[in-house]
Amino acid sequence: FQAEDGIRDRSPSRGLGDVYKRQEGAGVAGALGVERERALASYLHTAAQIGTISLPHLPFGEILASAPLTHDSWPQFVWNCAQRTFRHSRPHLLRDVPHIDALVARFRVALGTLDGFAGKRLVHGDFFPGNCFIDDALEVYGVGDFGYTTVVGDARLDLAGAVAYLEVVDGYRPEDTPFLMGLLVEQHGPAITRWVALYRIYCALYFSDCIEADPRTYAWCVRNLRAWRG
């Protein structure tokens, strides 16, 4: 995998080509109109490959941030990380998401289902087409922008992000989501849908402080939070 030198904006809707001009090849987003299922399958496979890297001796949490947030419990790290953003986004979410405080409370309870999770894997944390490089055969050959979102934790977080963040990319089609979810169920069994739903809410909370910098992504966060039934 190829790491970028800098850290880009938090929004998963940016960086669809101009950020990567010094890299050869096109982005996954540019290939979505041509043999898109082949490109999307490679994209999802690459997300899974990142999670094969084991880091058992590191604590759960951030590894490249300037002041890393870590914890010896993965569920607690996820909660602390979500709360860090929610403190800033709450005034806007109170207006835009009915009963947001109750929703966040349900989310904390749902994180309890992760108790006992012990696997420590590399998680990109911002895996979406703009951070992938694809060759002429429509195979992903590199991933960039490992940075402050990169953590040690549950590899399923990148699988959820690969599906969810695609929805904010130009060229996304509604049929892409069930296609990717179908692949995930084939590869991981039907239980994966539950984890994708849970981590989708985490992602929505994590990026929810971007209303001014990226209204498009903020609207995506709101849609996901409104749709969650817990």
mmCIF file with all atom_site columns, N, CA, C and O in Angstrom, residues 106-149:
data_model
loop_
_atom_site.group_PDB
_atom_site.id
_atom_site.type_symbol
_atom_site.label_atom_id
_atom_site.label_alt_id
_atom_site.label_comp_id
_atom_site.label_asym_id
_atom_site.label_entity_id
_atom_site.label_seq_id
_atom_site.pdbx_PDB_ins_code
_atom_site.Cartn_x
_atom_site.Cartn_y
_atom_site.Cartn_z
_atom_site.occupancy
_atom_site.B_iso_or_equiv
_atom_site.pdbx_formal_charge
_atom_site.auth_seq_id
_atom_site.auth_comp_id
_atom_site.auth_asym_id
_atom_site.auth_atom_id
_atom_site.pdbx_PDB_model_num
ATOM 1   N N  . ARG A 1 106 ? -28.377 4.879   22.301  1.00 0.00 ? 106 ARG A N  1
ATOM 2   C CA . ARG A 1 106 ? -28.590 3.531   21.765  1.00 0.00 ? 106 ARG A CA 1
ATOM 3   C C  . ARG A 1 106 ? -27.325 3.011   21.098  1.00 0.00 ? 106 ARG A C  1
ATOM 4   O O  . ARG A 1 106 ? -27.012 1.818   21.168  1.00 0.00 ? 106 ARG A O  1
ATOM 5   N N  . PHE A 1 107 ? -26.614 3.900   20.444  1.00 0.00 ? 107 PHE A N  1
ATOM 6   C CA . PHE A 1 107 ? -25.365 3.520   19.795  1.00 0.00 ? 107 PHE A CA 1
ATOM 7   C C  . PHE A 1 107 ? -24.359 3.020   20.833  1.00 0.00 ? 107 PHE A C  1
ATOM 8   O O  . PHE A 1 107 ? -23.684 2.006   20.630  1.00 0.00 ? 107 PHE A O  1
ATOM 9   N N  . ARG A 1 108 ? -24.299 3.693   21.965  1.00 0.00 ? 108 ARG A N  1
ATOM 10  C CA . ARG A 1 108 ? -23.366 3.254   23.006  1.00 0.00 ? 108 ARG A CA 1
ATOM 11  C C  . ARG A 1 108 ? -23.741 1.866   23.518  1.00 0.00 ? 108 ARG A C  1
ATOM 12  O O  . ARG A 1 108 ? -22.858 1.021   23.738  1.00 0.00 ? 108 ARG A O  1
ATOM 13  N N  . VAL A 1 109 ? -25.021 1.618   23.688  1.00 0.00 ? 109 VAL A N  1
ATOM 14  C CA . VAL A 1 109 ? -25.467 0.290   24.117  1.00 0.00 ? 109 VAL A CA 1
ATOM 15  C C  . VAL A 1 109 ? -25.094 -0.752  23.066  1.00 0.00 ? 109 VAL A C  1
ATOM 16  O O  . VAL A 1 109 ? -24.618 -1.846  23.390  1.00 0.00 ? 109 VAL A O  1
ATOM 17  N N  . ALA A 1 110 ? -25.310 -0.408  21.781  1.00 0.00 ? 110 ALA A N  1
ATOM 18  C CA . ALA A 1 110 ? -25.001 -1.351  20.696  1.00 0.00 ? 110 ALA A CA 1
ATOM 19  C C  . ALA A 1 110 ? -23.522 -1.697  20.663  1.00 0.00 ? 110 ALA A C  1
ATOM 20  O O  . ALA A 1 110 ? -23.139 -2.821  20.302  1.00 0.00 ? 110 ALA A O  1
ATOM 21  N N  . LEU A 1 111 ? -22.675 -0.747  21.053  1.00 0.00 ? 111 LEU A N  1
ATOM 22  C CA . LEU A 1 111 ? -21.236 -1.026  21.079  1.00 0.00 ? 111 LEU A CA 1
ATOM 23  C C  . LEU A 1 111 ? -20.900 -2.126  22.074  1.00 0.00 ? 111 LEU A C  1
ATOM 24  O O  . LEU A 1 111 ? -19.856 -2.778  21.956  1.00 0.00 ? 111 LEU A O  1
ATOM 25  N N  . GLY A 1 112 ? -21.789 -2.344  23.038  1.00 0.00 ? 112 GLY A N  1
ATOM 26  C CA . GLY A 1 112 ? -21.552 -3.416  23.997  1.00 0.00 ? 112 GLY A CA 1
ATOM 27  C C  . GLY A 1 112 ? -21.489 -4.782  23.355  1.00 0.00 ? 112 GLY A C  1
ATOM 28  O O  . GLY A 1 112 ? -20.905 -5.721  23.924  1.00 0.00 ? 112 GLY A O  1
ATOM 29  N N  . THR A 1 113 ? -22.080 -4.918  22.173  1.00 0.00 ? 113 THR A N  1
ATOM 30  C CA . THR A 1 113 ? -22.020 -6.206  21.468  1.00 0.00 ? 113 THR A CA 1
ATOM 31  C C  . THR A 1 113 ? -20.614 -6.505  20.977  1.00 0.00 ? 113 THR A C  1
ATOM 32  O O  . THR A 1 113 ? -20.331 -7.630  20.554  1.00 0.00 ? 113 THR A O  1
ATOM 33  N N  . LEU A 1 114 ? -19.731 -5.508  21.017  1.00 0.00 ? 114 LEU A N  1
ATOM 34  C CA . LEU A 1 114 ? -18.339 -5.707  20.623  1.00 0.00 ? 114 LEU A CA 1
ATOM 35  C C  . LEU A 1 114 ? -17.483 -6.164  21.793  1.00 0.00 ? 114 LEU A C  1
ATOM 36  O O  . LEU A 1 114 ? -16.280 -6.381  21.631  1.00 0.00 ? 114 LEU A O  1
ATOM 37  N N  . ASP A 1 115 ? -18.063 -6.258  22.978  1.00 0.00 ? 115 ASP A N  1
ATOM 38  C CA . ASP A 1 115 ? -17.290 -6.711  24.136  1.00 0.00 ? 115 ASP A CA 1
ATOM 39  C C  . ASP A 1 115 ? -16.635 -8.055  23.829  1.00 0.00 ? 115 ASP A C  1
ATOM 40  O O  . ASP A 1 115 ? -17.262 -8.963  23.282  1.00 0.00 ? 115 ASP A O  1
ATOM 41  N N  . GLY A 1 116 ? -15.392 -8.164  24.215  1.00 0.00 ? 116 GLY A N  1
ATOM 42  C CA . GLY A 1 116 ? -14.658 -9.391  23.967  1.00 0.00 ? 116 GLY A CA 1
ATOM 43  C C  . GLY A 1 116 ? -13.908 -9.387  22.648  1.00 0.00 ? 116 GLY A C  1
ATOM 44  O O  . GLY A 1 116 ? -13.116 -10.286 22.384  1.00 0.00 ? 116 GLY A O  1
ATOM 45  N N  . PHE A 1 117 ? -14.142 -8.350  21.818  1.00 0.00 ? 117 PHE A N  1
ATOM 46  C CA . PHE A 1 117 ? -13.400 -8.265  20.563  1.00 0.00 ? 117 PHE A CA 1
ATOM 47  C C  . PHE A 1 117 ? -11.925 -8.041  20.870  1.00 0.00 ? 117 PHE A C  1
ATOM 48  O O  . PHE A 1 117 ? -11.557 -7.110  21.570  1.00 0.00 ? 117 PHE A O  1
ATOM 49  N N  . ALA A 1 118 ? -11.091 -8.900  20.369  1.00 0.00 ? 118 ALA A N  1
ATOM 50  C CA . ALA A 1 118 ? -9.669  -8.836  20.720  1.00 0.00 ? 118 ALA A CA 1
ATOM 51  C C  . ALA A 1 118 ? -8.752  -8.683  19.518  1.00 0.00 ? 118 ALA A C  1
ATOM 52  O O  . ALA A 1 118 ? -7.568  -8.408  19.675  1.00 0.00 ? 118 ALA A O  1
ATOM 53  N N  . GLY A 1 119 ? -9.273  -8.892  18.307  1.00 0.00 ? 119 GLY A N  1
ATOM 54  C CA . GLY A 1 119 ? -8.422  -8.816  17.132  1.00 0.00 ? 119 GLY A CA 1
ATOM 55  C C  . GLY A 1 119 ? -7.914  -7.416  16.885  1.00 0.00 ? 119 GLY A C  1
ATOM 56  O O  . GLY A 1 119 ? -8.679  -6.467  16.899  1.00 0.00 ? 119 GLY A O  1
ATOM 57  N N  . LYS A 1 120 ? -6.627  -7.259  16.686  1.00 0.00 ? 120 LYS A N  1
ATOM 58  C CA . LYS A 1 120 ? -6.024  -5.950  16.439  1.00 0.00 ? 120 LYS A CA 1
ATOM 59  C C  . LYS A 1 120 ? -5.487  -5.925  15.013  1.00 0.00 ? 120 LYS A C  1
ATOM 60  O O  . LYS A 1 120 ? -4.431  -6.496  14.722  1.00 0.00 ? 120 LYS A O  1
ATOM 61  N N  . ARG A 1 121 ? -6.229  -5.261  14.140  1.00 0.00 ? 121 ARG A N  1
ATOM 62  C CA . ARG A 1 121 ? -5.884  -5.217  12.725  1.00 0.00 ? 121 ARG A CA 1
ATOM 63  C C  . ARG A 1 121 ? -5.699  -3.779  12.256  1.00 0.00 ? 121 ARG A C  1
ATOM 64  O O  . ARG A 1 121 ? -6.235  -2.837  12.863  1.00 0.00 ? 121 ARG A O  1
ATOM 65  N N  . LEU A 1 122 ? -4.974  -3.622  11.169  1.00 0.00 ? 122 LEU A N  1
ATOM 66  C CA . LEU A 1 122 ? -4.814  -2.305  10.574  1.00 0.00 ? 122 LEU A CA 1
ATOM 67  C C  . LEU A 1 122 ? -6.125  -1.872  9.933   1.00 0.00 ? 122 LEU A C  1
ATOM 68  O O  . LEU A 1 122 ? -6.736  -2.626  9.175   1.00 0.00 ? 122 LEU A O  1
ATOM 69  N N  . VAL A 1 123 ? -6.563  -0.669  10.247  1.00 0.00 ? 123 VAL A N  1
ATOM 70  C CA . VAL A 1 123 ? -7.784  -0.100  9.683   1.00 0.00 ? 123 VAL A CA 1
ATOM 71  C C  . VAL A 1 123 ? -7.435  1.258   9.073   1.00 0.00 ? 123 VAL A C  1
ATOM 72  O O  . VAL A 1 123 ? -6.931  2.139   9.776   1.00 0.00 ? 123 VAL A O  1
ATOM 73  N N  . HIS A 1 124 ? -7.684  1.415   7.773   1.00 0.00 ? 124 HIS A N  1
ATOM 74  C CA . HIS A 1 124 ? -7.395  2.684   7.111   1.00 0.00 ? 124 HIS A CA 1
ATOM 75  C C  . HIS A 1 124 ? -8.208  3.808   7.730   1.00 0.00 ? 124 HIS A C  1
ATOM 76  O O  . HIS A 1 124 ? -7.698  4.892   8.019   1.00 0.00 ? 124 HIS A O  1
ATOM 77  N N  . GLY A 1 125 ? -9.498  3.571   7.910   1.00 0.00 ? 125 GLY A N  1
ATOM 78  C CA . GLY A 1 125 ? -10.377 4.539   8.551   1.00 0.00 ? 125 GLY A CA 1
ATOM 79  C C  . GLY A 1 125 ? -11.042 5.525   7.627   1.00 0.00 ? 125 GLY A C  1
ATOM 80  O O  . GLY A 1 125 ? -12.009 6.188   8.019   1.00 0.00 ? 125 GLY A O  1
ATOM 81  N N  . ASP A 1 126 ? -10.547 5.651   6.399   1.00 0.00 ? 126 ASP A N  1
ATOM 82  C CA . ASP A 1 126 ? -11.154 6.559   5.422   1.00 0.00 ? 126 ASP A CA 1
ATOM 83  C C  . ASP A 1 126 ? -11.051 5.900   4.043   1.00 0.00 ? 126 ASP A C  1
ATOM 84  O O  . ASP A 1 126 ? -10.615 6.511   3.071   1.00 0.00 ? 126 ASP A O  1
ATOM 85  N N  . PHE A 1 127 ? -11.455 4.644   3.983   1.00 0.00 ? 127 PHE A N  1
ATOM 86  C CA . PHE A 1 127 ? -11.321 3.880   2.748   1.00 0.00 ? 127 PHE A CA 1
ATOM 87  C C  . PHE A 1 127 ? -12.499 4.185   1.833   1.00 0.00 ? 127 PHE A C  1
ATOM 88  O O  . PHE A 1 127 ? -13.638 3.833   2.119   1.00 0.00 ? 127 PHE A O  1
ATOM 89  N N  . PHE A 1 128 ? -12.213 4.874   0.735   1.00 0.00 ? 128 PHE A N  1
ATOM 90  C CA . PHE A 1 128 ? -13.222 5.204   -0.273  1.00 0.00 ? 128 PHE A CA 1
ATOM 91  C C  . PHE A 1 128 ? -12.511 5.357   -1.616  1.00 0.00 ? 128 PHE A C  1
ATOM 92  O O  . PHE A 1 128 ? -11.270 5.360   -1.666  1.00 0.00 ? 128 PHE A O  1
ATOM 93  N N  . PRO A 1 129 ? -13.248 5.441   -2.730  1.00 0.00 ? 129 PRO A N  1
ATOM 94  C CA . PRO A 1 129 ? -12.589 5.415   -4.037  1.00 0.00 ? 129 PRO A CA 1
ATOM 95  C C  . PRO A 1 129 ? -11.507 6.457   -4.244  1.00 0.00 ? 129 PRO A C  1
ATOM 96  O O  . PRO A 1 129 ? -10.510 6.193   -4.918  1.00 0.00 ? 129 PRO A O  1
ATOM 97  N N  . GLY A 1 130 ? -11.674 7.656   -3.675  1.00 0.00 ? 130 GLY A N  1
ATOM 98  C CA . GLY A 1 130 ? -10.676 8.698   -3.879  1.00 0.00 ? 130 GLY A CA 1
ATOM 99  C C  . GLY A 1 130 ? -9.319  8.377   -3.288  1.00 0.00 ? 130 GLY A C  1
ATOM 100 O O  . GLY A 1 130 ? -8.323  9.016   -3.639  1.00 0.00 ? 130 GLY A O  1
ATOM 101 N N  . ASN A 1 131 ? -9.253  7.411   -2.407  1.00 0.00 ? 131 ASN A N  1
ATOM 102 C CA . ASN A 1 131 ? -7.981  7.015   -1.810  1.00 0.00 ? 131 ASN A CA 1
ATOM 103 C C  . ASN A 1 131 ? -7.406  5.751   -2.432  1.00 0.00 ? 131 ASN A C  1
ATOM 104 O O  . ASN A 1 131 ? -6.454  5.173   -1.895  1.00 0.00 ? 131 ASN A O  1
ATOM 105 N N  . CYS A 1 132 ? -8.004  5.294   -3.533  1.00 0.00 ? 132 CYS A N  1
ATOM 106 C CA . CYS A 1 132 ? -7.533  4.079   -4.209  1.00 0.00 ? 132 CYS A CA 1
ATOM 107 C C  . CYS A 1 132 ? -7.017  4.412   -5.599  1.00 0.00 ? 132 CYS A C  1
ATOM 108 O O  . CYS A 1 132 ? -7.513  5.325   -6.258  1.00 0.00 ? 132 CYS A O  1
ATOM 109 N N  . PHE A 1 133 ? -6.038  3.649   -6.058  1.00 0.00 ? 133 PHE A N  1
ATOM 110 C CA . PHE A 1 133 ? -5.486  3.801   -7.392  1.00 0.00 ? 133 PHE A CA 1
ATOM 111 C C  . PHE A 1 133 ? -5.754  2.527   -8.179  1.00 0.00 ? 133 PHE A C  1
ATOM 112 O O  . PHE A 1 133 ? -5.522  1.428   -7.688  1.00 0.00 ? 133 PHE A O  1
ATOM 113 N N  . ILE A 1 134 ? -6.229  2.683   -9.410  1.00 0.00 ? 134 ILE A N  1
ATOM 114 C CA . ILE A 1 134 ? -6.673  1.542   -10.198 1.00 0.00 ? 134 ILE A CA 1
ATOM 115 C C  . ILE A 1 134 ? -5.936  1.519   -11.529 1.00 0.00 ? 134 ILE A C  1
ATOM 116 O O  . ILE A 1 134 ? -5.643  2.571   -12.102 1.00 0.00 ? 134 ILE A O  1
ATOM 117 N N  . ASP A 1 135 ? -5.614  0.326   -12.019 1.00 0.00 ? 135 ASP A N  1
ATOM 118 C CA . ASP A 1 135 ? -4.866  0.219   -13.267 1.00 0.00 ? 135 ASP A CA 1
ATOM 119 C C  . ASP A 1 135 ? -5.814  0.004   -14.452 1.00 0.00 ? 135 ASP A C  1
ATOM 120 O O  . ASP A 1 135 ? -7.043  0.010   -14.300 1.00 0.00 ? 135 ASP A O  1
ATOM 121 N N  . ASP A 1 136 ? -5.237  -0.195  -15.633 1.00 0.00 ? 136 ASP A N  1
ATOM 122 C CA . ASP A 1 136 ? -6.051  -0.343  -16.834 1.00 0.00 ? 136 ASP A CA 1
ATOM 123 C C  . ASP A 1 136 ? -6.888  -1.614  -16.828 1.00 0.00 ? 136 ASP A C  1
ATOM 124 O O  . ASP A 1 136 ? -7.867  -1.724  -17.567 1.00 0.00 ? 136 ASP A O  1
ATOM 125 N N  . ALA A 1 137 ? -6.507  -2.575  -15.990 1.00 0.00 ? 137 ALA A N  1
ATOM 126 C CA . ALA A 1 137 ? -7.285  -3.812  -15.884 1.00 0.00 ? 137 ALA A CA 1
ATOM 127 C C  . ALA A 1 137 ? -8.393  -3.705  -14.846 1.00 0.00 ? 137 ALA A C  1
ATOM 128 O O  . ALA A 1 137 ? -9.035  -4.692  -14.511 1.00 0.00 ? 137 ALA A O  1
ATOM 129 N N  . LEU A 1 138 ? -8.581  -2.475  -14.320 1.00 0.00 ? 138 LEU A N  1
ATOM 130 C CA . LEU A 1 138 ? -9.602  -2.212  -13.308 1.00 0.00 ? 138 LEU A CA 1
ATOM 131 C C  . LEU A 1 138 ? -9.339  -2.962  -12.007 1.00 0.00 ? 138 LEU A C  1
ATOM 132 O O  . LEU A 1 138 ? -10.260 -3.385  -11.315 1.00 0.00 ? 138 LEU A O  1
ATOM 133 N N  . GLU A 1 139 ? -8.054  -3.103  -11.677 1.00 0.00 ? 139 GLU A N  1
ATOM 134 C CA . GLU A 1 139 ? -7.649  -3.690  -10.411 1.00 0.00 ? 139 GLU A CA 1
ATOM 135 C C  . GLU A 1 139 ? -7.018  -2.599  -9.551  1.00 0.00 ? 139 GLU A C  1
ATOM 136 O O  . GLU A 1 139 ? -6.185  -1.820  -10.028 1.00 0.00 ? 139 GLU A O  1
ATOM 137 N N  . VAL A 1 140 ? -7.401  -2.542  -8.294  1.00 0.00 ? 140 VAL A N  1
ATOM 138 C CA . VAL A 1 140 ? -6.796  -1.583  -7.376  1.00 0.00 ? 140 VAL A CA 1
ATOM 139 C C  . VAL A 1 140 ? -5.372  -2.031  -7.070  1.00 0.00 ? 140 VAL A C  1
ATOM 140 O O  . VAL A 1 140 ? -5.142  -3.168  -6.673  1.00 0.00 ? 140 VAL A O  1
ATOM 141 N N  . TYR A 1 141 ? -4.399  -1.137  -7.265  1.00 0.00 ? 141 TYR A N  1
ATOM 142 C CA . TYR A 1 141 ? -3.004  -1.506  -7.031  1.00 0.00 ? 141 TYR A CA 1
ATOM 143 C C  . TYR A 1 141 ? -2.377  -0.713  -5.900  1.00 0.00 ? 141 TYR A C  1
ATOM 144 O O  . TYR A 1 141 ? -1.226  -0.988  -5.502  1.00 0.00 ? 141 TYR A O  1
ATOM 145 N N  . GLY A 1 142 ? -3.077  0.257   -5.340  1.00 0.00 ? 142 GLY A N  1
ATOM 146 C CA . GLY A 1 142 ? -2.502  1.036   -4.257  1.00 0.00 ? 142 GLY A CA 1
ATOM 147 C C  . GLY A 1 142 ? -3.564  1.778   -3.475  1.00 0.00 ? 142 GLY A C  1
ATOM 148 O O  . GLY A 1 142 ? -4.660  2.033   -3.981  1.00 0.00 ? 142 GLY A O  1
ATOM 149 N N  . VAL A 1 143 ? -3.247  2.106   -2.242  1.00 0.00 ? 143 VAL A N  1
ATOM 150 C CA . VAL A 1 143 ? -4.126  2.876   -1.373  1.00 0.00 ? 143 VAL A CA 1
ATOM 151 C C  . VAL A 1 143 ? -3.320  3.998   -0.757  1.00 0.00 ? 143 VAL A C  1
ATOM 152 O O  . VAL A 1 143 ? -2.215  3.777   -0.258  1.00 0.00 ? 143 VAL A O  1
ATOM 153 N N  . GLY A 1 144 ? -3.850  5.202   -0.795  1.00 0.00 ? 144 GLY A N  1
ATOM 154 C CA . GLY A 1 144 ? -3.163  6.357   -0.246  1.00 0.00 ? 144 GLY A CA 1
ATOM 155 C C  . GLY A 1 144 ? -3.885  6.954   0.945   1.00 0.00 ? 144 GLY A C  1
ATOM 156 O O  . GLY A 1 144 ? -4.948  6.490   1.360   1.00 0.00 ? 144 GLY A O  1
ATOM 157 N N  . ASP A 1 145 ? -3.281  8.000   1.483   1.00 0.00 ? 145 ASP A N  1
ATOM 158 C CA . ASP A 1 145 ? -3.867  8.810   2.546   1.00 0.00 ? 145 ASP A CA 1
ATOM 159 C C  . ASP A 1 145 ? -4.054  8.055   3.855   1.00 0.00 ? 145 ASP A C  1
ATOM 160 O O  . ASP A 1 145 ? -5.048  8.246   4.559   1.00 0.00 ? 145 ASP A O  1
ATOM 161 N N  . PHE A 1 146 ? -3.108  7.190   4.186   1.00 0.00 ? 146 PHE A N  1
ATOM 162 C CA . PHE A 1 146 ? -3.083  6.687   5.553   1.00 0.00 ? 146 PHE A CA 1
ATOM 163 C C  . PHE A 1 146 ? -2.677  7.861   6.438   1.00 0.00 ? 146 PHE A C  1
ATOM 164 O O  . PHE A 1 146 ? -1.670  8.520   6.182   1.00 0.00 ? 146 PHE A O  1
ATOM 165 N N  . GLY A 1 147 ? -3.447  8.133   7.467   1.00 0.00 ? 147 GLY A N  1
ATOM 166 C CA . GLY A 1 147 ? -3.161  9.310   8.287   1.00 0.00 ? 147 GLY A CA 1
ATOM 167 C C  . GLY A 1 147 ? -3.846  9.243   9.626   1.00 0.00 ? 147 GLY A C  1
ATOM 168 O O  . GLY A 1 147 ? -3.895  8.189   10.259  1.00 0.00 ? 147 GLY A O  1
ATOM 169 N N  . TYR A 1 148 ? -4.411  10.367  10.057  1.00 0.00 ? 148 TYR A N  1
ATOM 170 C CA . TYR A 1 148 ? -4.969  10.430  11.408  1.00 0.00 ? 148 TYR A CA 1
ATOM 171 C C  . TYR A 1 148 ? -6.185  9.524   11.579  1.00 0.00 ? 148 TYR A C  1
ATOM 172 O O  . TYR A 1 148 ? -6.534  9.157   12.713  1.00 0.00 ? 148 TYR A O  1
ATOM 173 N N  . THR A 1 149 ? -6.857  9.129   10.483  1.00 0.00 ? 149 THR A N  1
ATOM 174 C CA . THR A 1 149 ? -7.990  8.208   10.599  1.00 0.00 ? 149 THR A CA 1
ATOM 175 C C  . THR A 1 149 ? -7.553  6.759   10.759  1.00 0.00 ? 149 THR A C  1
ATOM 176 O O  . THR A 1 149 ? -8.369  5.899   11.077  1.00 0.00 ? 149 THR A O  1
#
